Amino acid sequence: MKVILLGEIKGKGGEGDIVDVAQGYAENYLFPKKLAVAATKGELKQLEQRRNNIAKREEKRLADANSLKANLDGKQVTVDVKVGDEGILFGSVTAAMVADAVKDQLGVEIDRKRVELGKPIKVAGAHTVAISLYREIRAEVVVLVGVTAEELAAESETAETEAEAEAEVAEEATEEAAE
């Protein structure tokens, strides 16, 4: 059954798109929620008249999403959770917790459904999380779980110092082996 979408539907298309869907999906979900209308001759004619307005709204949404991406990309947010021994969390960090942290610390309100965690965060440290802003536009935010930015920097400096020390020991061992 061909329908005209009245708004963006993930996996189907955006406003004004003509898509083919199952009849039951259209009649039981799309039509009652006013997400689509049947693609009749009259509706198609109205769609052609509305194309200019739809294009303007789409352009505005893309511009808003790109500016939001510029504001969010690469930023750090901290999520305070209880951390046990060896950096294992009591529970896990959820998408809602990340969305709340972004709202509180960066002043940008995002829907928790747009936070793409993949799998729950259960270990303390820095984690990169993608946030779907609009269609294919995604911003990546670094989520610090159970640590602050200063602690993370100190840990990385310590790790670099340890790596340098290990490299020196390995170099001395190869020199002794060569002799």
Tab-separated table of N, CA and C in Angstrom:
chain	number	residue	atom	x	y	z
A	1	MET	N	0.851	-1.173	0.000
A	1	MET	CA	0.000	0.000	0.000
A	1	MET	C	0.897	1.236	0.000
A	2	LYS	N	0.638	2.159	-0.882
A	2	LYS	CA	1.430	3.379	-0.963
A	2	LYS	C	0.825	4.440	-0.038
A	3	VAL	N	1.723	5.068	0.755
A	3	VAL	CA	1.294	6.126	1.668
A	3	VAL	C	2.233	7.318	1.538
A	4	ILE	N	1.752	8.470	1.954
A	4	ILE	CA	2.553	9.694	2.003
A	4	ILE	C	2.847	9.965	3.470
A	5	LEU	N	4.133	10.027	3.826
A	5	LEU	CA	4.519	10.251	5.212
A	5	LEU	C	4.325	11.715	5.585
A	6	LEU	N	3.777	11.950	6.774
A	6	LEU	CA	3.544	13.308	7.262
A	6	LEU	C	4.644	13.765	8.218
A	7	GLY	N	5.531	12.874	8.570
A	7	GLY	CA	6.649	13.193	9.458
A	7	GLY	C	7.739	12.161	9.240
A	8	GLU	N	8.858	12.330	9.943
A	8	GLU	CA	9.963	11.393	9.795
A	8	GLU	C	9.661	10.105	10.560
A	9	ILE	N	9.864	8.984	9.896
A	9	ILE	CA	9.712	7.670	10.520
A	9	ILE	C	11.011	6.927	10.285
A	10	LYS	N	11.647	6.542	11.380
A	10	LYS	CA	12.939	5.881	11.284
A	10	LYS	C	12.832	4.616	10.444
A	11	GLY	N	13.699	4.499	9.473
A	11	GLY	CA	13.727	3.329	8.623
A	11	GLY	C	12.773	3.389	7.438
A	12	LYS	N	11.898	4.391	7.391
A	12	LYS	CA	10.947	4.500	6.278
A	12	LYS	C	11.233	5.721	5.419
A	13	GLY	N	11.378	6.892	6.042
A	13	GLY	CA	11.623	8.101	5.278
A	13	GLY	C	11.203	9.331	6.049
A	14	GLY	N	11.198	10.457	5.353
A	14	GLY	CA	10.871	11.736	5.973
A	14	GLY	C	9.559	12.290	5.452
A	15	GLU	N	9.264	13.491	5.895
A	15	GLU	CA	8.018	14.153	5.524
A	15	GLU	C	7.914	14.320	4.012
A	16	GLY	N	6.759	13.945	3.454
A	16	GLY	CA	6.522	14.104	2.029
A	16	GLY	C	6.972	12.920	1.190
A	17	ASP	N	7.635	11.945	1.777
A	17	ASP	CA	8.084	10.772	1.014
A	17	ASP	C	6.897	9.846	0.749
A	18	ILE	N	6.899	9.253	-0.444
A	18	ILE	CA	5.874	8.274	-0.804
A	18	ILE	C	6.534	6.906	-0.672
A	19	VAL	N	6.022	6.102	0.257
A	19	VAL	CA	6.622	4.797	0.516
A	19	VAL	C	5.570	3.701	0.412
A	20	ASP	N	6.062	2.499	0.188
A	20	ASP	CA	5.187	1.330	0.109
A	20	ASP	C	5.308	0.570	1.426
A	21	VAL	N	4.194	0.403	2.134
A	21	VAL	CA	4.192	-0.296	3.415
A	21	VAL	C	3.087	-1.348	3.407
A	22	ALA	N	3.139	-2.235	4.377
A	22	ALA	CA	2.097	-3.250	4.523
A	22	ALA	C	0.776	-2.571	4.903
A	23	GLN	N	-0.312	-3.116	4.417
A	23	GLN	CA	-1.617	-2.510	4.661
A	23	GLN	C	-1.953	-2.461	6.146
A	24	GLY	N	-1.633	-3.531	6.874
A	24	GLY	CA	-1.914	-3.566	8.307
A	24	GLY	C	-1.117	-2.514	9.064
A	25	TYR	N	0.148	-2.320	8.683
A	25	TYR	CA	0.993	-1.305	9.320
A	25	TYR	C	0.402	0.080	9.099
A	26	ALA	N	-0.067	0.323	7.874
A	26	ALA	CA	-0.651	1.619	7.552
A	26	ALA	C	-1.958	1.842	8.325
A	27	GLU	N	-2.847	0.865	8.280
A	27	GLU	CA	-4.164	1.053	8.882
A	27	GLU	C	-4.160	1.006	10.403
A	28	ASN	N	-3.251	0.213	10.981
A	28	ASN	CA	-3.259	0.056	12.436
A	28	ASN	C	-2.278	0.963	13.170
A	29	TYR	N	-1.288	1.497	12.460
A	29	TYR	CA	-0.282	2.307	13.143
A	29	TYR	C	-0.156	3.713	12.537
A	30	LEU	N	0.134	3.780	11.242
A	30	LEU	CA	0.412	5.085	10.625
A	30	LEU	C	-0.806	6.004	10.574
A	31	PHE	N	-1.944	5.490	10.130
A	31	PHE	CA	-3.136	6.319	10.005
A	31	PHE	C	-3.676	6.782	11.359
A	32	PRO	N	-3.848	5.897	12.349
A	32	PRO	CA	-4.379	6.353	13.645
A	32	PRO	C	-3.474	7.376	14.339
A	33	LYS	N	-2.144	7.260	14.165
A	33	LYS	CA	-1.226	8.199	14.804
A	33	LYS	C	-0.961	9.428	13.940
A	34	LYS	N	-1.654	9.497	12.804
A	34	LYS	CA	-1.534	10.617	11.867
A	34	LYS	C	-0.082	10.823	11.411
A	35	LEU	N	0.595	9.714	11.149
A	35	LEU	CA	1.965	9.753	10.640
A	35	LEU	C	1.999	9.654	9.118
A	36	ALA	N	0.867	9.256	8.507
A	36	ALA	CA	0.814	9.108	7.058
A	36	ALA	C	-0.632	9.193	6.586
A	37	VAL	N	-0.784	9.438	5.285
A	37	VAL	CA	-2.094	9.401	4.641
A	37	VAL	C	-1.964	8.511	3.406
A	38	ALA	N	-3.085	7.967	2.959
A	38	ALA	CA	-3.069	7.119	1.764
A	38	ALA	C	-2.686	7.964	0.552
A	39	ALA	N	-1.926	7.371	-0.366
A	39	ALA	CA	-1.446	8.096	-1.544
A	39	ALA	C	-2.497	8.064	-2.648
A	40	THR	N	-3.553	8.848	-2.462
A	40	THR	CA	-4.604	8.953	-3.477
A	40	THR	C	-4.244	10.085	-4.437
A	41	LYS	N	-5.000	10.211	-5.536
A	41	LYS	CA	-4.724	11.273	-6.518
A	41	LYS	C	-4.834	12.650	-5.876
A	42	GLY	N	-5.843	12.837	-5.048
A	42	GLY	CA	-6.040	14.136	-4.387
A	42	GLY	C	-4.898	14.462	-3.424
A	43	GLU	N	-4.473	13.476	-2.647
A	43	GLU	CA	-3.374	13.686	-1.694
A	43	GLU	C	-2.062	13.956	-2.432
A	44	LEU	N	-1.847	13.264	-3.559
A	44	LEU	CA	-0.630	13.497	-4.339
A	44	LEU	C	-0.607	14.911	-4.920
A	45	LYS	N	-1.774	15.397	-5.327
A	45	LYS	CA	-1.878	16.755	-5.868
A	45	LYS	C	-1.563	17.784	-4.760
A	46	GLN	N	-2.108	17.546	-3.570
A	46	GLN	CA	-1.821	18.433	-2.435
A	46	GLN	C	-0.350	18.382	-2.056
A	47	LEU	N	0.237	17.197	-2.149
A	47	LEU	CA	1.660	17.035	-1.829
A	47	LEU	C	2.517	17.889	-2.757
A	48	GLU	N	2.189	17.908	-4.039
A	48	GLU	CA	2.950	18.728	-4.994
A	48	GLU	C	2.872	20.208	-4.618
A	49	GLN	N	1.725	20.655	-4.133
A	49	GLN	CA	1.577	22.050	-3.729
A	49	GLN	C	2.359	22.356	-2.453
A	50	ARG	N	2.531	21.346	-1.589
A	50	ARG	CA	3.230	21.548	-0.318
A	50	ARG	C	4.734	21.306	-0.417
A	51	ARG	N	5.228	20.816	-1.553
A	51	ARG	CA	6.650	20.457	-1.696
A	51	ARG	C	7.579	21.597	-1.295
A	52	ASN	N	7.279	22.821	-1.677
A	52	ASN	CA	8.135	23.962	-1.366
A	52	ASN	C	8.247	24.166	0.153
A	53	ASN	N	7.120	24.096	0.846
A	53	ASN	CA	7.121	24.244	2.301
A	53	ASN	C	7.882	23.102	2.975
A	54	ILE	N	7.702	21.891	2.462
A	54	ILE	CA	8.400	20.741	3.019
A	54	ILE	C	9.906	20.907	2.839
A	55	ALA	N	10.328	21.382	1.681
A	55	ALA	CA	11.762	21.586	1.411
A	55	ALA	C	12.350	22.630	2.365
A	56	LYS	N	11.594	23.694	2.637
A	56	LYS	CA	12.076	24.729	3.573
A	56	LYS	C	12.234	24.162	4.983
A	57	ARG	N	11.232	23.376	5.432
A	57	ARG	CA	11.308	22.778	6.767
A	57	ARG	C	12.474	21.795	6.856
A	58	GLU	N	12.682	21.019	5.787
A	58	GLU	CA	13.785	20.049	5.751
A	58	GLU	C	15.132	20.783	5.834
A	59	GLU	N	15.244	21.875	5.097
A	59	GLU	CA	16.480	22.668	5.113
A	59	GLU	C	16.749	23.220	6.511
A	60	LYS	N	15.707	23.696	7.180
A	60	LYS	CA	15.854	24.223	8.538
A	60	LYS	C	16.267	23.116	9.503
A	61	ARG	N	15.647	21.938	9.381
A	61	ARG	CA	15.997	20.813	10.264
A	61	ARG	C	17.453	20.401	10.071
A	62	LEU	N	17.907	20.366	8.813
A	62	LEU	CA	19.302	20.006	8.540
A	62	LEU	C	20.257	21.041	9.125
A	63	ALA	N	19.932	22.320	8.980
A	63	ALA	CA	20.779	23.384	9.526
A	63	ALA	C	20.828	23.298	11.055
A	64	ASP	N	19.672	23.060	11.680
A	64	ASP	CA	19.626	22.926	13.140
A	64	ASP	C	20.447	21.726	13.605
A	65	ALA	N	20.316	20.610	12.898
A	65	ALA	CA	21.053	19.398	13.268
A	65	ALA	C	22.557	19.607	13.109
A	66	ASN	N	22.969	20.289	12.047
A	66	ASN	CA	24.403	20.538	11.841
A	66	ASN	C	24.968	21.495	12.892
A	67	SER	N	24.200	22.507	13.285
A	67	SER	CA	24.683	23.411	14.330
A	67	SER	C	24.741	22.696	15.679
A	68	LEU	N	23.779	21.837	15.948
A	68	LEU	CA	23.782	21.045	17.176
A	68	LEU	C	24.962	20.089	17.188
A	69	LYS	N	25.269	19.520	16.025
A	69	LYS	CA	26.426	18.626	15.921
A	69	LYS	C	27.709	19.393	16.230
A	70	ALA	N	27.814	20.607	15.719
A	70	ALA	CA	29.009	21.425	15.983
A	70	ALA	C	29.132	21.727	17.478
A	71	ASN	N	28.000	21.922	18.159
A	71	ASN	CA	28.017	22.196	19.601
A	71	ASN	C	28.378	20.968	20.432
A	72	LEU	N	27.999	19.776	19.962
A	72	LEU	CA	28.176	18.560	20.754
A	72	LEU	C	29.443	17.775	20.428
A	73	ASP	N	29.848	17.764	19.171
A	73	ASP	CA	30.947	16.894	18.738
A	73	ASP	C	32.220	17.092	19.555
A	74	GLY	N	32.701	16.001	20.138
A	74	GLY	CA	33.961	16.023	20.870
A	74	GLY	C	33.876	16.544	22.292
A	75	LYS	N	32.716	16.992	22.739
A	75	LYS	CA	32.566	17.512	24.095
A	75	LYS	C	32.566	16.363	25.097
A	76	GLN	N	32.894	16.710	26.348
A	76	GLN	CA	32.918	15.712	27.409
A	76	GLN	C	31.806	15.992	28.415
A	77	VAL	N	31.169	14.929	28.864
A	77	VAL	CA	30.202	15.019	29.954
A	77	VAL	C	30.565	13.962	30.980
A	78	THR	N	30.268	14.265	32.237
A	78	THR	CA	30.590	13.348	33.325
A	78	THR	C	29.304	12.767	33.893
A	79	VAL	N	29.304	11.450	34.071
A	79	VAL	CA	28.174	10.766	34.690
A	79	VAL	C	28.670	10.209	36.022
A	80	ASP	N	28.059	10.675	37.115
A	80	ASP	CA	28.452	10.210	38.446
A	80	ASP	C	27.683	8.940	38.794
A	81	VAL	N	28.428	7.876	39.012
A	81	VAL	CA	27.840	6.599	39.406
A	81	VAL	C	28.737	5.964	40.447
A	82	LYS	N	28.190	4.997	41.174
A	82	LYS	CA	28.996	4.277	42.150
A	82	LYS	C	29.884	3.279	41.424
A	83	VAL	N	31.167	3.332	41.756
A	83	VAL	CA	32.131	2.447	41.118
A	83	VAL	C	32.746	1.552	42.187
A	84	GLY	N	32.762	0.257	41.916
A	84	GLY	CA	33.341	-0.695	42.854
A	84	GLY	C	34.830	-0.876	42.606
A	85	ASP	N	35.394	-1.900	43.198
A	85	ASP	CA	36.803	-2.215	43.015
A	85	ASP	C	37.074	-2.527	41.552
A	86	GLU	N	38.256	-2.190	41.103
A	86	GLU	CA	38.724	-2.465	39.752
A	86	GLU	C	37.891	-1.777	38.676
A	87	GLY	N	37.200	-0.693	39.005
A	87	GLY	CA	36.492	0.108	38.015
A	87	GLY	C	35.200	-0.470	37.486
A	88	ILE	N	34.643	-1.471	38.154
A	88	ILE	CA	33.373	-2.058	37.715
A	88	ILE	C	32.233	-1.281	38.377
A	89	LEU	N	31.218	-0.913	37.578
A	89	LEU	CA	30.099	-0.124	38.090
A	89	LEU	C	29.084	-1.001	38.816
A	90	PHE	N	28.366	-0.367	39.747
A	90	PHE	CA	27.204	-0.999	40.356
A	90	PHE	C	26.027	-0.650	39.448
A	91	GLY	N	25.624	-1.553	38.594
A	91	GLY	CA	24.599	-1.270	37.605
A	91	GLY	C	25.264	-0.872	36.302
A	92	SER	N	24.623	0.003	35.539
A	92	SER	CA	25.202	0.451	34.273
A	92	SER	C	24.715	1.851	33.939
A	93	VAL	N	25.402	2.488	33.009
A	93	VAL	CA	25.019	3.818	32.557
A	93	VAL	C	24.014	3.644	31.422
A	94	THR	N	22.873	4.299	31.525
A	94	THR	CA	21.811	4.166	30.536
A	94	THR	C	21.792	5.384	29.609
A	95	ALA	N	21.031	5.269	28.546
A	95	ALA	CA	20.886	6.361	27.592
A	95	ALA	C	20.242	7.577	28.263
A	96	ALA	N	19.310	7.350	29.161
A	96	ALA	CA	18.651	8.454	29.871
A	96	ALA	C	19.653	9.209	30.739
A	97	MET	N	20.585	8.490	31.365
A	97	MET	CA	21.601	9.139	32.192
A	97	MET	C	22.521	10.008	31.330
A	98	VAL	N	22.863	9.526	30.145
A	98	VAL	CA	23.704	10.297	29.231
A	98	VAL	C	22.953	11.539	28.753
A	99	ALA	N	21.683	11.386	28.398
A	99	ALA	CA	20.875	12.517	27.940
A	99	ALA	C	20.746	13.573	29.040
A	100	ASP	N	20.536	13.139	30.284
A	100	ASP	CA	20.448	14.075	31.404
A	100	ASP	C	21.775	14.797	31.629
A	101	ALA	N	22.892	14.077	31.506
A	101	ALA	CA	24.210	14.689	31.689
A	101	ALA	C	24.479	15.729	30.606
A	102	VAL	N	24.087	15.444	29.370
A	102	VAL	CA	24.268	16.403	28.270
A	102	VAL	C	23.424	17.645	28.531
A	103	LYS	N	22.195	17.447	29.015
A	103	LYS	CA	21.315	18.588	29.294
A	103	LYS	C	21.881	19.442	30.428
A	104	ASP	N	22.326	18.808	31.518
A	104	ASP	CA	22.822	19.539	32.676
A	104	ASP	C	24.148	20.237	32.403
A	105	GLN	N	25.081	19.568	31.717
A	105	GLN	CA	26.435	20.089	31.581
A	105	GLN	C	26.655	20.905	30.315
A	106	LEU	N	25.946	20.584	29.231
A	106	LEU	CA	26.139	21.310	27.977
A	106	LEU	C	24.956	22.202	27.624
A	107	GLY	N	23.849	22.041	28.337
A	107	GLY	CA	22.684	22.886	28.096
A	107	GLY	C	21.921	22.535	26.832
A	108	VAL	N	22.110	21.323	26.319
A	108	VAL	CA	21.430	20.890	25.105
A	108	VAL	C	20.491	19.744	25.457
A	109	GLU	N	19.210	19.926	25.158
A	109	GLU	CA	18.244	18.886	25.481
A	109	GLU	C	18.117	17.929	24.300
A	110	ILE	N	18.386	16.649	24.577
A	110	ILE	CA	18.253	15.615	23.549
A	110	ILE	C	17.367	14.508	24.091
A	111	ASP	N	16.715	13.815	23.175
A	111	ASP	CA	15.848	12.707	23.556
A	111	ASP	C	16.703	11.485	23.857
A	112	ARG	N	16.389	10.783	24.923
A	112	ARG	CA	17.177	9.611	25.311
A	112	ARG	C	17.156	8.537	24.229
A	113	LYS	N	16.121	8.531	23.411
A	113	LYS	CA	16.011	7.531	22.347
A	113	LYS	C	17.033	7.784	21.242
A	114	ARG	N	17.578	8.985	21.196
A	114	ARG	CA	18.565	9.327	20.166
A	114	ARG	C	19.993	8.983	20.583
A	115	VAL	N	20.182	8.617	21.849
A	115	VAL	CA	21.509	8.228	22.347
A	115	VAL	C	21.760	6.778	21.946
A	116	GLU	N	22.832	6.550	21.191
A	116	GLU	CA	23.135	5.213	20.682
A	116	GLU	C	24.277	4.602	21.489
A	117	LEU	N	23.911	3.900	22.553
A	117	LEU	CA	24.919	3.274	23.406
A	117	LEU	C	25.455	1.977	22.818
A	118	GLY	N	24.644	1.264	22.098
A	118	GLY	CA	25.059	-0.050	21.615
A	118	GLY	C	24.857	-1.068	22.716
A	119	LYS	N	25.819	-1.132	23.632
A	119	LYS	CA	25.684	-2.004	24.796
A	119	LYS	C	25.846	-1.136	26.044
A	120	PRO	N	25.262	-1.531	27.158
A	120	PRO	CA	25.338	-0.704	28.371
A	120	PRO	C	26.781	-0.506	28.835
A	121	ILE	N	27.056	0.659	29.385
A	121	ILE	CA	28.387	0.966	29.908
A	121	ILE	C	28.447	0.445	31.341
A	122	LYS	N	29.364	-0.480	31.603
A	122	LYS	CA	29.462	-1.089	32.927
A	122	LYS	C	30.851	-0.946	33.533
A	123	VAL	N	31.743	-0.177	32.869
A	123	VAL	CA	33.112	-0.015	33.330
A	123	VAL	C	33.419	1.480	33.413
A	124	ALA	N	34.119	1.880	34.473
A	124	ALA	CA	34.494	3.284	34.627
A	124	ALA	C	35.518	3.653	33.561
A	125	GLY	N	35.535	4.944	33.190
A	125	GLY	CA	36.492	5.430	32.213
A	125	GLY	C	35.817	6.324	31.196
A	126	ALA	N	36.524	6.585	30.100
A	126	ALA	CA	35.996	7.432	29.031
A	126	ALA	C	35.398	6.551	27.936
A	127	HIS	N	34.172	6.873	27.530
A	127	HIS	CA	33.480	6.109	26.497
A	127	HIS	C	32.930	7.087	25.464
A	128	THR	N	33.113	6.775	24.188
A	128	THR	CA	32.562	7.607	23.125
A	128	THR	C	31.158	7.115	22.804
A	129	VAL	N	30.203	8.053	22.841
A	129	VAL	CA	28.798	7.713	22.613
A	129	VAL	C	28.287	8.545	21.444
A	130	ALA	N	27.599	7.894	20.502
A	130	ALA	CA	27.019	8.585	19.353
A	130	ALA	C	25.600	9.038	19.695
A	131	ILE	N	25.273	10.244	19.217
A	131	ILE	CA	23.928	10.775	19.400
A	131	ILE	C	23.368	11.073	18.022
A	132	SER	N	22.266	10.409	17.666
A	132	SER	CA	21.628	10.602	16.373
A	132	SER	C	20.801	11.883	16.437
A	133	LEU	N	21.157	12.872	15.617
A	133	LEU	CA	20.475	14.159	15.667
A	133	LEU	C	19.331	14.245	14.653
A	134	TYR	N	19.628	13.872	13.411
A	134	TYR	CA	18.591	13.907	12.369
A	134	TYR	C	19.071	13.057	11.209
A	135	ARG	N	18.297	12.090	10.833
A	135	ARG	CA	18.637	11.149	9.773
A	135	ARG	C	20.055	10.626	9.935
A	136	GLU	N	20.995	10.965	9.019
A	136	GLU	CA	22.353	10.419	9.119
A	136	GLU	C	23.308	11.321	9.889
A	137	ILE	N	22.829	12.402	10.465
A	137	ILE	CA	23.698	13.331	11.190
A	137	ILE	C	23.837	12.850	12.630
A	138	ARG	N	25.097	12.558	13.007
A	138	ARG	CA	25.388	12.053	14.354
A	138	ARG	C	26.510	12.869	14.964
A	139	ALA	N	26.403	13.094	16.263
A	139	ALA	CA	27.467	13.751	17.019
A	139	ALA	C	28.034	12.726	17.994
A	140	GLU	N	29.331	12.848	18.255
A	140	GLU	CA	29.962	11.943	19.206
A	140	GLU	C	30.379	12.728	20.447
A	141	VAL	N	29.980	12.210	21.597
A	141	VAL	CA	30.267	12.835	22.882
A	141	VAL	C	31.080	11.850	23.711
A	142	VAL	N	32.086	12.369	24.418
A	142	VAL	CA	32.882	11.523	25.299
A	142	VAL	C	32.222	11.543	26.674
A	143	VAL	N	31.838	10.369	27.162
A	143	VAL	CA	31.182	10.251	28.464
A	143	VAL	C	32.205	9.734	29.463
A	144	LEU	N	32.478	10.542	30.480
A	144	LEU	CA	33.399	10.138	31.542
A	144	LEU	C	32.568	9.504	32.649
A	145	VAL	N	32.797	8.235	32.882
A	145	VAL	CA	32.008	7.478	33.848
A	145	VAL	C	32.857	7.210	35.082
A	146	GLY	N	32.446	7.774	36.200
A	146	GLY	CA	33.124	7.514	37.463
A	146	GLY	C	34.467	8.197	37.618
A	147	VAL	N	34.875	9.024	36.661
A	147	VAL	CA	36.139	9.758	36.752
A	147	VAL	C	35.904	11.177	36.262
A	148	THR	N	36.813	12.084	36.641
A	148	THR	CA	36.751	13.447	36.140
A	148	THR	C	37.776	13.596	35.032
A	149	ALA	N	37.720	14.683	34.308
A	149	ALA	CA	38.654	14.924	33.211
A	149	ALA	C	40.086	15.011	33.734
A	150	GLU	N	40.271	15.603	34.944
A	150	GLU	CA	41.615	15.733	35.515
A	150	GLU	C	42.174	14.358	35.874
A	151	GLU	N	41.340	13.505	36.470
A	151	GLU	CA	41.782	12.152	36.819
A	151	GLU	C	42.144	11.367	35.568
A	152	LEU	N	41.356	11.536	34.495
A	152	LEU	CA	41.622	10.827	33.251
A	152	LEU	C	42.950	11.276	32.653
A	153	ALA	N	43.226	12.593	32.696
A	153	ALA	CA	44.492	13.116	32.181
A	153	ALA	C	45.659	12.582	33.010
A	154	ALA	N	45.507	12.540	34.327
A	154	ALA	CA	46.559	12.015	35.194
A	154	ALA	C	46.802	10.534	34.916
A	155	GLU	N	45.714	9.781	34.703
A	155	GLU	CA	45.852	8.358	34.397
A	155	GLU	C	46.593	8.157	33.081
A	156	SER	N	46.277	8.978	32.065
A	156	SER	CA	46.940	8.804	30.772
A	156	SER	C	48.414	9.171	30.868
A	157	GLU	N	48.747	10.198	31.680
A	157	GLU	CA	50.156	10.552	31.880
A	157	GLU	C	50.886	9.423	32.596
A	158	THR	N	50.255	8.825	33.594
A	158	THR	CA	50.849	7.702	34.312
A	158	THR	C	51.054	6.519	33.367
A	159	ALA	N	50.068	6.264	32.528
A	159	ALA	CA	50.167	5.156	31.572
A	159	ALA	C	51.298	5.409	30.581
A	160	GLU	N	51.461	6.677	30.129
A	160	GLU	CA	52.545	7.002	29.209
A	160	GLU	C	53.895	6.808	29.878
A	161	THR	N	54.022	7.239	31.146
A	161	THR	CA	55.274	7.081	31.889
A	161	THR	C	55.597	5.602	32.068
A	162	GLU	N	54.581	4.809	32.402
A	162	GLU	CA	54.796	3.365	32.559
A	162	GLU	C	55.192	2.726	31.237
A	163	ALA	N	54.592	3.156	30.144
A	163	ALA	CA	54.917	2.604	28.827
A	163	ALA	C	56.356	2.958	28.449
A	164	GLU	N	56.775	4.195	28.750
A	164	GLU	CA	58.153	4.597	28.468
A	164	GLU	C	59.131	3.775	29.299
A	165	ALA	N	58.797	3.545	30.573
A	165	ALA	CA	59.670	2.753	31.439
A	165	ALA	C	59.771	1.324	30.924
A	166	GLU	N	58.642	0.748	30.492
A	166	GLU	CA	58.662	-0.609	29.951
A	166	GLU	C	59.484	-0.673	28.674
A	167	ALA	N	59.386	0.369	27.834
A	167	ALA	CA	60.153	0.406	26.595
A	167	ALA	C	61.648	0.467	26.887
A	168	GLU	N	62.061	1.257	27.909
A	168	GLU	CA	63.468	1.342	28.287
A	168	GLU	C	63.964	-0.007	28.794
A	169	VAL	N	63.180	-0.692	29.613
A	169	VAL	CA	63.561	-2.000	30.136
A	169	VAL	C	63.717	-2.995	28.983
A	170	ALA	N	62.778	-2.967	28.039
A	170	ALA	CA	62.843	-3.870	26.889
A	170	ALA	C	64.068	-3.563	26.032
A	171	GLU	N	64.379	-2.267	25.876
A	171	GLU	CA	65.544	-1.860	25.084
A	171	GLU	C	66.833	-2.335	25.750
A	172	GLU	N	66.936	-2.184	27.070
A	172	GLU	CA	68.112	-2.645	27.803
A	172	GLU	C	68.235	-4.165	27.709
A	173	ALA	N	67.110	-4.867	27.750
A	173	ALA	CA	67.143	-6.324	27.645
A	173	ALA	C	67.648	-6.754	26.272
A	174	THR	N	67.240	-6.053	25.226
A	174	THR	CA	67.710	-6.420	23.879
A	174	THR	C	69.184	-6.094	23.715
A	175	GLU	N	69.646	-4.996	24.338
A	175	GLU	CA	71.071	-4.650	24.276
A	175	GLU	C	71.902	-5.707	24.997
A	176	GLU	N	71.440	-6.162	26.166
A	176	GLU	CA	72.174	-7.193	26.920
A	176	GLU	C	72.170	-8.516	26.159
A	177	ALA	N	71.093	-8.816	25.495
A	177	ALA	CA	70.986	-10.055	24.739
A	177	ALA	C	71.924	-10.014	23.527
A	178	ALA	N	72.096	-8.816	22.960
A	178	ALA	CA	72.962	-8.657	21.803
A	178	ALA	C	74.432	-8.807	22.185
A	179	GLU	N	74.800	-8.468	23.429
A	179	GLU	CA	76.190	-8.562	23.893
A	179	GLU	C	76.511	-9.957	24.192
